[in-house]
Short mmCIF file of C-alpha atoms and ligand atoms in Angstrom, two decimals:
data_model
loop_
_atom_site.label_atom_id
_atom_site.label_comp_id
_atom_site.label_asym_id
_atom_site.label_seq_id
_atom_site.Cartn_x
_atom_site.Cartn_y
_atom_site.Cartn_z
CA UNK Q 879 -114.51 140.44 -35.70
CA UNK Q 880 -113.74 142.93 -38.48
CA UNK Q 881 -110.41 144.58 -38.35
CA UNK Q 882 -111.26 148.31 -39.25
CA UNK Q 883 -108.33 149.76 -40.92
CA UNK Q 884 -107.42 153.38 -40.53
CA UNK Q 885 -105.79 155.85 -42.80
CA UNK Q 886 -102.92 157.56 -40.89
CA UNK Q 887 -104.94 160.84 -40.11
CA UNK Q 888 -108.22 159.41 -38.83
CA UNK Q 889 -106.73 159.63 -34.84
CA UNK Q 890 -110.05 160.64 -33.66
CA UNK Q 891 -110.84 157.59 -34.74
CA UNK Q 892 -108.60 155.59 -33.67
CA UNK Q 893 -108.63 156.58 -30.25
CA UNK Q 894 -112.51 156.42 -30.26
CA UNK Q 895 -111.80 152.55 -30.08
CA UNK Q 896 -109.41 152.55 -27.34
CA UNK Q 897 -112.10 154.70 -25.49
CA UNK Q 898 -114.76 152.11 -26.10
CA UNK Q 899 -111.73 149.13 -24.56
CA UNK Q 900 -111.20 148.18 -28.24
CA UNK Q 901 -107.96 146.74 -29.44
CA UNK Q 902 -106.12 149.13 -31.78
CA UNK Q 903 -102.58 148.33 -33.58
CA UNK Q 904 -100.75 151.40 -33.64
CA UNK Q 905 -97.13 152.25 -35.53
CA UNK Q 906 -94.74 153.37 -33.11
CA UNK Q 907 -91.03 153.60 -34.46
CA UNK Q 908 -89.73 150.74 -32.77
CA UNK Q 909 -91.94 148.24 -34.24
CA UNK Q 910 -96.39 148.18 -34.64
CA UNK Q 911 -98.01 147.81 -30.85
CA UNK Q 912 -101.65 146.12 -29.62
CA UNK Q 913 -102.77 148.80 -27.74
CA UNK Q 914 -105.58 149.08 -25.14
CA UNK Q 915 -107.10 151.45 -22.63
CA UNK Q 916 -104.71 150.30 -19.76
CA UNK Q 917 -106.98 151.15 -16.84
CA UNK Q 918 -109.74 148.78 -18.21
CA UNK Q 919 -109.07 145.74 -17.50
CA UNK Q 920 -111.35 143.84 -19.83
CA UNK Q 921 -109.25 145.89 -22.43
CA UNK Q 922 -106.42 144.75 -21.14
CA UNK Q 923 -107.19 141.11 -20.90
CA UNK Q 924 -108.67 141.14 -24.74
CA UNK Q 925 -104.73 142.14 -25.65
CA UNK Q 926 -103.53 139.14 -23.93
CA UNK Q 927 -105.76 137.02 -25.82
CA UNK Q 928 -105.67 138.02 -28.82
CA UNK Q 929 -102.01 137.64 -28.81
CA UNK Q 930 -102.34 134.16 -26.94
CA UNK Q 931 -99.63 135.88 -24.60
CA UNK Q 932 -99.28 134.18 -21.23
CA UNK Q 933 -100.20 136.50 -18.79
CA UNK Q 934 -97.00 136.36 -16.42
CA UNK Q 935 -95.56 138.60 -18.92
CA UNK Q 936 -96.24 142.24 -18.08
CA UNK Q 937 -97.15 144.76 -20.60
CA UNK Q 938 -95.65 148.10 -21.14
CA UNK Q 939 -97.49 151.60 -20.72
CA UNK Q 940 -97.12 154.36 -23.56
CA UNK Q 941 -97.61 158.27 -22.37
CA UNK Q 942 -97.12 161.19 -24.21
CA UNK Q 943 -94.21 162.71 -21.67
CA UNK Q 944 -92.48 162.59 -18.68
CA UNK Q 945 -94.79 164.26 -16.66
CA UNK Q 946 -98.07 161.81 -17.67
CA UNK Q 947 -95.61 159.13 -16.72
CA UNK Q 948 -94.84 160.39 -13.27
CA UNK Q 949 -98.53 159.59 -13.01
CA UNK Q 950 -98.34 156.04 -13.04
CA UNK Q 951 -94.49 155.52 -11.89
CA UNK Q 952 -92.35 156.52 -9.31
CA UNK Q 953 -89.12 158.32 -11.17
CA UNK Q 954 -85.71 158.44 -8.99
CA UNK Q 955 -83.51 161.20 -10.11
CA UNK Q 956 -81.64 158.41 -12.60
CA UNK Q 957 -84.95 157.08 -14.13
CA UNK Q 958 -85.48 160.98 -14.57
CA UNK Q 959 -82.39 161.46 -16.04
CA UNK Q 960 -82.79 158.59 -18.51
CA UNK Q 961 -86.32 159.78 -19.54
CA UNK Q 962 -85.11 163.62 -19.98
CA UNK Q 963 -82.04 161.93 -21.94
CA UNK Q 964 -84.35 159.63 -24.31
CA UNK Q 965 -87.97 160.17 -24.42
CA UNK Q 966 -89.58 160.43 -26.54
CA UNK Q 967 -87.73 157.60 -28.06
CA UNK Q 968 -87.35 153.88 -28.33
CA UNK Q 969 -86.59 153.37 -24.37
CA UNK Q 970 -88.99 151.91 -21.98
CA UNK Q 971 -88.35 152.39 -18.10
CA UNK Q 972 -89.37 150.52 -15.26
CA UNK Q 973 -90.06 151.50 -12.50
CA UNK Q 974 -91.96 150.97 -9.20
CA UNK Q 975 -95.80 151.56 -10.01
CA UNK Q 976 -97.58 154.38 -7.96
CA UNK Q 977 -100.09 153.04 -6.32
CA UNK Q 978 -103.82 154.37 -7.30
CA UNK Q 979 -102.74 155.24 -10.21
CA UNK Q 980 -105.53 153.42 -11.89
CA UNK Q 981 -104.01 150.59 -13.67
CA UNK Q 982 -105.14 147.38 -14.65
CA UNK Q 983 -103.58 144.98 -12.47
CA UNK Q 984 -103.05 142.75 -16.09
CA UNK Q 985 -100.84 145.30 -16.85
CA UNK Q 986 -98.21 144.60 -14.63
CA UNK Q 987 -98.96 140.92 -14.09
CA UNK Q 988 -99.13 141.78 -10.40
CA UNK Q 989 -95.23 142.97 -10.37
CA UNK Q 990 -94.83 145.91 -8.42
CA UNK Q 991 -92.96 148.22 -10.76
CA UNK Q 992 -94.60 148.89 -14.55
CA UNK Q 993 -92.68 149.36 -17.83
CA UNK Q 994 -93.01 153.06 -19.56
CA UNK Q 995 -92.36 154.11 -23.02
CA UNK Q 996 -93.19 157.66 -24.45
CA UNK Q 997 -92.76 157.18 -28.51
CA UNK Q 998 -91.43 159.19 -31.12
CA UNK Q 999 -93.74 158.56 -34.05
CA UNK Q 1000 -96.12 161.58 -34.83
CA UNK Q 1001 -99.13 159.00 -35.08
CA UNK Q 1002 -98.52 157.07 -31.93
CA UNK Q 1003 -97.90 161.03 -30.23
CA UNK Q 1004 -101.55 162.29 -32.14
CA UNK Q 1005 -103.51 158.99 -30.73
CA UNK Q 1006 -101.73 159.00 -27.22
CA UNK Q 1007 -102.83 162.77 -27.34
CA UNK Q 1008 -106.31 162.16 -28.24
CA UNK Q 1009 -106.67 159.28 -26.12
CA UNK Q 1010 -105.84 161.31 -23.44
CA UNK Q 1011 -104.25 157.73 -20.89
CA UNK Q 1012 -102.28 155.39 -20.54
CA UNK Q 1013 -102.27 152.95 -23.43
CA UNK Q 1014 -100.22 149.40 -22.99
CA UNK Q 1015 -99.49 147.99 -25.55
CA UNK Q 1016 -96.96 144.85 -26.41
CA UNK Q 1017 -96.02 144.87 -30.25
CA UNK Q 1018 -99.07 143.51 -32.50
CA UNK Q 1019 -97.82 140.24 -33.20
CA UNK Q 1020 -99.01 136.52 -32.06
CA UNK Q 1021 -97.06 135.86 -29.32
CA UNK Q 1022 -93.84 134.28 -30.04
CA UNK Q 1023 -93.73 135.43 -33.76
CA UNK Q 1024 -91.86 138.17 -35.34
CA UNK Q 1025 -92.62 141.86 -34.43
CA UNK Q 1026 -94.47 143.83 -36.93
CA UNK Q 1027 -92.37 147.02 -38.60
CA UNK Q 1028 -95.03 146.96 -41.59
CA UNK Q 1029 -98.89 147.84 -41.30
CA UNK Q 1030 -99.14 144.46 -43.46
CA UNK Q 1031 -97.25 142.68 -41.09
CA UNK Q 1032 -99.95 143.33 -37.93
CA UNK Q 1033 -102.29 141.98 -40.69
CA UNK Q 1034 -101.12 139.29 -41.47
CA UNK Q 1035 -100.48 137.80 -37.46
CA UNK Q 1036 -104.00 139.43 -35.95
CA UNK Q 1037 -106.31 140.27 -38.66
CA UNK Q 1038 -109.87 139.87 -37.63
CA UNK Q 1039 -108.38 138.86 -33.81
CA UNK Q 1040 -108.23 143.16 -33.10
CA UNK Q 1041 -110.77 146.11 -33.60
CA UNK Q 1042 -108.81 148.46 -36.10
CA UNK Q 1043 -105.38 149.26 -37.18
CA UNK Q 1044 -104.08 152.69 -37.48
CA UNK Q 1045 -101.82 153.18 -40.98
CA UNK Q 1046 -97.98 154.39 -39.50
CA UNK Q 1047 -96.10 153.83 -42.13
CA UNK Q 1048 -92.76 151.60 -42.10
CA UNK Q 1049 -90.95 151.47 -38.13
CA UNK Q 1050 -87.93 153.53 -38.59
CA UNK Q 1051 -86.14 152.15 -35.76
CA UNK Q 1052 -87.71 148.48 -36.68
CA UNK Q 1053 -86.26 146.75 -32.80
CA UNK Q 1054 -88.42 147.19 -29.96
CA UNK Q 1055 -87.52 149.64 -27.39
CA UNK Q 1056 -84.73 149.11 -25.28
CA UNK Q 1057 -86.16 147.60 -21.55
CA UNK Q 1058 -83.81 149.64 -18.51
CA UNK Q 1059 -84.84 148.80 -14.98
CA UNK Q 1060 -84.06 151.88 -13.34
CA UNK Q 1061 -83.95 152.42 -9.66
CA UNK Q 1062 -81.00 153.27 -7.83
CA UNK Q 1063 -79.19 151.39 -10.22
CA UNK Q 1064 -80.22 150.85 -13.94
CA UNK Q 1065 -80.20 147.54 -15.55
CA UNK Q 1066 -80.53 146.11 -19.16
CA UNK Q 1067 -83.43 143.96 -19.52
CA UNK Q 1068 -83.73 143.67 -22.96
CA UNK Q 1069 -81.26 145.57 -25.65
CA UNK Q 1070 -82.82 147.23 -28.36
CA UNK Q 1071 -83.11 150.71 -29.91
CA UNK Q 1072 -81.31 152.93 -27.69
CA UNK Q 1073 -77.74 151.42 -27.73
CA UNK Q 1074 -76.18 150.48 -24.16
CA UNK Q 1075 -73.26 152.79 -24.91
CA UNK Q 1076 -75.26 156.16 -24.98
CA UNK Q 1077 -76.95 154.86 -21.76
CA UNK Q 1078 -73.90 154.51 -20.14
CA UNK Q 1079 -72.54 157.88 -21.52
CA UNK Q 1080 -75.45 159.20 -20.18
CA UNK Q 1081 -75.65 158.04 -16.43
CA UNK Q 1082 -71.86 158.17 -16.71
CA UNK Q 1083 -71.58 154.69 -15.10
CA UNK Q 1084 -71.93 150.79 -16.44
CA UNK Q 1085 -74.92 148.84 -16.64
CA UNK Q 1086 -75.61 146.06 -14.99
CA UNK Q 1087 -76.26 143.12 -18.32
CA UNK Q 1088 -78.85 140.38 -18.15
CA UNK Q 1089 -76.15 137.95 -17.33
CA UNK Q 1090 -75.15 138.70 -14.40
CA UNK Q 1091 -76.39 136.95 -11.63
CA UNK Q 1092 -78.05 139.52 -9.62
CA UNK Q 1093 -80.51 141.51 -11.94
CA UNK Q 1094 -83.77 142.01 -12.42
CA UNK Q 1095 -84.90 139.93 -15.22
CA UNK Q 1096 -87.90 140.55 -17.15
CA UNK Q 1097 -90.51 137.81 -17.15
CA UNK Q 1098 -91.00 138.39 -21.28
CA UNK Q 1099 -87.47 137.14 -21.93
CA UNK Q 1100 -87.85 133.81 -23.25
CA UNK Q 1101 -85.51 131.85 -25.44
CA UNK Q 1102 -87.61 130.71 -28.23
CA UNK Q 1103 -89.02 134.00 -29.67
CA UNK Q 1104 -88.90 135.79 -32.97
CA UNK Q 1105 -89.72 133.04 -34.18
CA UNK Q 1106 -90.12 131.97 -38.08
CA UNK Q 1107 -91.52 129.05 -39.53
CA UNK Q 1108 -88.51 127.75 -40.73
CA UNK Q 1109 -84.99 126.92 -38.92
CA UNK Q 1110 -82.12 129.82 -38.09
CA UNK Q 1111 -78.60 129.28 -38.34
CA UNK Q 1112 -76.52 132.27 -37.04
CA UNK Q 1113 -73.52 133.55 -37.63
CA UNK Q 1114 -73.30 132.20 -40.92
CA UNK Q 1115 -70.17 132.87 -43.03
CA UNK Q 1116 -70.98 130.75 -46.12
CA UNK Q 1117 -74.68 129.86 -47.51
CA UNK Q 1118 -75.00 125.98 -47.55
CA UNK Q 1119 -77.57 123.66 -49.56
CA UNK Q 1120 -81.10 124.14 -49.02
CA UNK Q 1121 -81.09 127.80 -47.17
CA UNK Q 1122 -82.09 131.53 -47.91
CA UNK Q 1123 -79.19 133.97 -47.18
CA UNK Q 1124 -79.86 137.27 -45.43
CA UNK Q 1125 -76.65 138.98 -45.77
CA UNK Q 1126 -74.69 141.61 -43.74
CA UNK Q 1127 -71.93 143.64 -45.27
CA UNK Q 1128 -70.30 143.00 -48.43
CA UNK Q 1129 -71.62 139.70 -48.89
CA UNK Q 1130 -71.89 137.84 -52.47
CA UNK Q 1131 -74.81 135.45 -53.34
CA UNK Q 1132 -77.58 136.82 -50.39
CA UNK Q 1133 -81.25 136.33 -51.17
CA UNK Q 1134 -81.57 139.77 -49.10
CA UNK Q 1135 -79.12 141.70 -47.15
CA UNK Q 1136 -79.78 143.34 -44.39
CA UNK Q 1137 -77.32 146.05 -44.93
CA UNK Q 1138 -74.85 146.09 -47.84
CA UNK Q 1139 -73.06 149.08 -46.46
CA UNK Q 1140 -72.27 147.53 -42.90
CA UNK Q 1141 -74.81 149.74 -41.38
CA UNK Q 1142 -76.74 148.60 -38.30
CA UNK Q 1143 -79.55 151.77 -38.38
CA UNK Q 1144 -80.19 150.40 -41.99
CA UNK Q 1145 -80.02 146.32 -40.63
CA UNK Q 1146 -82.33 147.13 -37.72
CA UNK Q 1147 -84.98 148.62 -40.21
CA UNK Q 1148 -84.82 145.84 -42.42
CA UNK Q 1149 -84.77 142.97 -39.74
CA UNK Q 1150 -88.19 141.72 -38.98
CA UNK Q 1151 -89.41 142.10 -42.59
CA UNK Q 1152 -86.84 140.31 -44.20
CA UNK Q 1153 -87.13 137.17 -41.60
CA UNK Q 1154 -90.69 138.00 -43.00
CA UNK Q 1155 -89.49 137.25 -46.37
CA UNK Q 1156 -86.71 134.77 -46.14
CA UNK Q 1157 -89.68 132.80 -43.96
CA UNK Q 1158 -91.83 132.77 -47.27
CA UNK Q 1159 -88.87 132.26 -49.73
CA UNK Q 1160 -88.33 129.14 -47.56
CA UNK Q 1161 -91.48 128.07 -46.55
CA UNK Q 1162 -91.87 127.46 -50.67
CA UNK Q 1163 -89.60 125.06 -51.11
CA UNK Q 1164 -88.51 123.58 -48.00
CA UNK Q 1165 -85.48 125.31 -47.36
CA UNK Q 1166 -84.20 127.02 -43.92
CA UNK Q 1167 -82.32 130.46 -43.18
CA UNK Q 1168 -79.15 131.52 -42.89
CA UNK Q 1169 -78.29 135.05 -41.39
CA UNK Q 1170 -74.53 136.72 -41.64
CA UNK Q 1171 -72.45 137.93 -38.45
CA UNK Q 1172 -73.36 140.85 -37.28
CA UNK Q 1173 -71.02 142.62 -35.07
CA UNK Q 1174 -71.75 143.56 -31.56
CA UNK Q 1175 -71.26 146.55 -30.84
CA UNK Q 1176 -74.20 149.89 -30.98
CA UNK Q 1177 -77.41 148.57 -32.57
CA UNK Q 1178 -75.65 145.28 -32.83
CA UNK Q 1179 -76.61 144.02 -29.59
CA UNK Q 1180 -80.13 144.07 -29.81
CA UNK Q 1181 -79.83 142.79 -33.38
CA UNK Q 1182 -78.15 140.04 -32.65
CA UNK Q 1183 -80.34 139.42 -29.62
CA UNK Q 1184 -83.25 138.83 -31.20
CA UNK Q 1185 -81.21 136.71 -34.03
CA UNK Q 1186 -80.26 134.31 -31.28
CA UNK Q 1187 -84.24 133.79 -30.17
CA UNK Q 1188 -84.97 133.38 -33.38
CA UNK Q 1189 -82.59 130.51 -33.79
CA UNK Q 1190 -82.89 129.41 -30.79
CA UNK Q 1191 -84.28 125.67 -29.80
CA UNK Q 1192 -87.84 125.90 -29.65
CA UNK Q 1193 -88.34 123.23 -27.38
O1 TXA B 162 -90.76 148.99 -28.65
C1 TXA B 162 -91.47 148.41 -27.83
O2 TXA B 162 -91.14 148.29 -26.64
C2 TXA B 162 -92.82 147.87 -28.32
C3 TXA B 162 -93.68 149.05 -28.74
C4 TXA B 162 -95.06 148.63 -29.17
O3 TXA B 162 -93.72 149.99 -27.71
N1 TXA B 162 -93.45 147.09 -27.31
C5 TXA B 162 -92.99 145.85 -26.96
O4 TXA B 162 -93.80 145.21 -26.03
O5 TXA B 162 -91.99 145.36 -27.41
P1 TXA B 162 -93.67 143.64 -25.72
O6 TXA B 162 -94.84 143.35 -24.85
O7 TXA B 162 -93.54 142.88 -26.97
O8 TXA B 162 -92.40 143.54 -24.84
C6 TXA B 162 -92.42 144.12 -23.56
C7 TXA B 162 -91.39 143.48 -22.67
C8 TXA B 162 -91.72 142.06 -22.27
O9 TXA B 162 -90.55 141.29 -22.42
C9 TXA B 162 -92.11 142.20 -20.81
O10 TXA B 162 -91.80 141.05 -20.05
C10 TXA B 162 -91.30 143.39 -20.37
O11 TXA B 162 -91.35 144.25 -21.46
N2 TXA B 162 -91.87 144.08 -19.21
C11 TXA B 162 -93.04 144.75 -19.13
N3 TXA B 162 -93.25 145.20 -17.90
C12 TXA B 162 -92.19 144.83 -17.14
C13 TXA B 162 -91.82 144.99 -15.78
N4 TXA B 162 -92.60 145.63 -14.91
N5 TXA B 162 -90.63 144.46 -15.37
C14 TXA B 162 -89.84 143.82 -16.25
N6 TXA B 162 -90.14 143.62 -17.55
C15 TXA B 162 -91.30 144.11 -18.00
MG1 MG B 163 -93.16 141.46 -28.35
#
């Protein structure tokens, strides 16, 4: 297959090939996503494997507003609240699926409650407009691998595997969206661009973390993920023999630094693309990577979530 490639204002398009049940990459500003028609379920299934993503792990929905989300998902007054609060925005909501809404039963791996998202990005807002549905799409990476925050980057993992790529520019945010199960109660399922603190200033109570024992989880939460080619050590305060150095802060001697002002807005943009490019500095000459503490606190979490999949044992 040929991987058309798309200048940023051909939408038409671009959502011309979700309309046919292509597979289009899209920028979003969390990170690049796979999108597909998400009512058609060959559409659907052709994201799964072109990804070579298992297909217990559900997929989330993108819509241009609240109201097109109602559509598909059942919205208590807090998953309201959260949605008026954030979207659009890097925060995806689940919540139980309305029946008959149409939806490819891929798409939620047969849970009974669907993830939605409503972006920011004026591209991913023109092609959900144009498309005129429900698009899922999981970020537009292999599965496993890092997520792409560069048009390059969904290139270089899926390049004659998808239909066409619409040019987005660089992912401001650069995390994926922050995952809140939101019934009666809300949840974190997976930390990422909207910080846990204005969620909680929000909904003016405390969310329930992914460690504690009663939860949801979410079924795309596995260890090993983020993945590079070459080792992760975390945490690092000194660069030993035979590793690339991404910095944090005021650090001396980094190959690349993730933020040399301490800021985690800048860090989070950077991420993915320079585990990108330590991965190649290291992959040259044998070498694994090193990554500086990064505190926890605001973007921190999410940073540091996806630091400790990448490191993580990959069994
Ligand atoms: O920022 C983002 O969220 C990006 C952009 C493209 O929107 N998308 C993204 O999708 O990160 P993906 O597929 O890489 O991650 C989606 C996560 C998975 O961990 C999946 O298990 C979880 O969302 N998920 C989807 N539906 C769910 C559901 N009904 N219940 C719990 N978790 C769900
Ligand atoms: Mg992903």
């Amino acid at each position: 297959m040929q991987t058309e490639r798309f200048e940023s204002h051909q939408v038409e398009q671009a959502a011309g090939v979700l309309r046919r049940g292509g597979l289009l990459a899209f920028a979003t500003e969390t990170v690049y996503g796979l999108g597909a028609d998400a009512c058609n379920g060959t559409a659907v299934a052709g994201v799964y494997a072109a990804k070579g993503r298992p297909s217990f792990n559900p997929l989330i929905i993108h819509l241009p507003d609240l109201a097109a989300a109602e559509q598909f998902g059942v919205f208590s007054p807090l998953a309201r609240k959260l949605a008026e609060a954030f979207w659009p925005g890097p925060l995806s909501l689940v919540v139980p699926v309305r029946e008959g809404a149409g939806l490819s039963s891929l798409v939620t791996a047969g849970l009974d409650t669907v993830a939605i998202r409503v972006p920011a990005h004026d591209g991913a807002r023109a092609v959900l407009a144009a498309f005129g549905g429900p698009v899922a799409a999981p970020s537009a990476n292999p599965s496993g691998g890092i997520s792409p925050t560069r048009m390059s980057h969904v290139l270089d993992g899926l390049d004659g595997k998808i239909d066409a790529v619409l040019e987005g520019g660089n992912c401001a945010v650069g995390l994926e969206s922050t995952i809140l199960y939101a019934g009666a109660e809300v949840a974190l399922l997976r930390a990422g661009g909207v910080t846990v603190e204005d969620v909680e200033a929000v909904i003016g109570q405390a969310v329930a973390r992914p460690e504690d024992p009663d939860t949801p989880k979410s079924p795309g939460q596995l260890a090993s993920h983020y993945a590079p080619d070459a080792q992760v050590r975390i945490n690092a305060t000194e660069r030993r023999a035979g590793e690339v150095l991404i910095g944090f802060g005021a650090v001396t001697g980094a190959d690349l630094n993730l933020s040399a002002a301490g800021n985690l807005s800048e860090a989070a943009a950077n991420l993915f693309d320079m585990l990108r490019r330590a991965d190649g500095l290291a992959r040259q000459d044998g070498r694994s990577i090193a990554v500086s503490p990064v505190p926890m606190t605001g973007l921190g979490l999410a940073i540091n979530d996806r630091l400790t999949r990448a490191a993580a044992d990959r069994g």
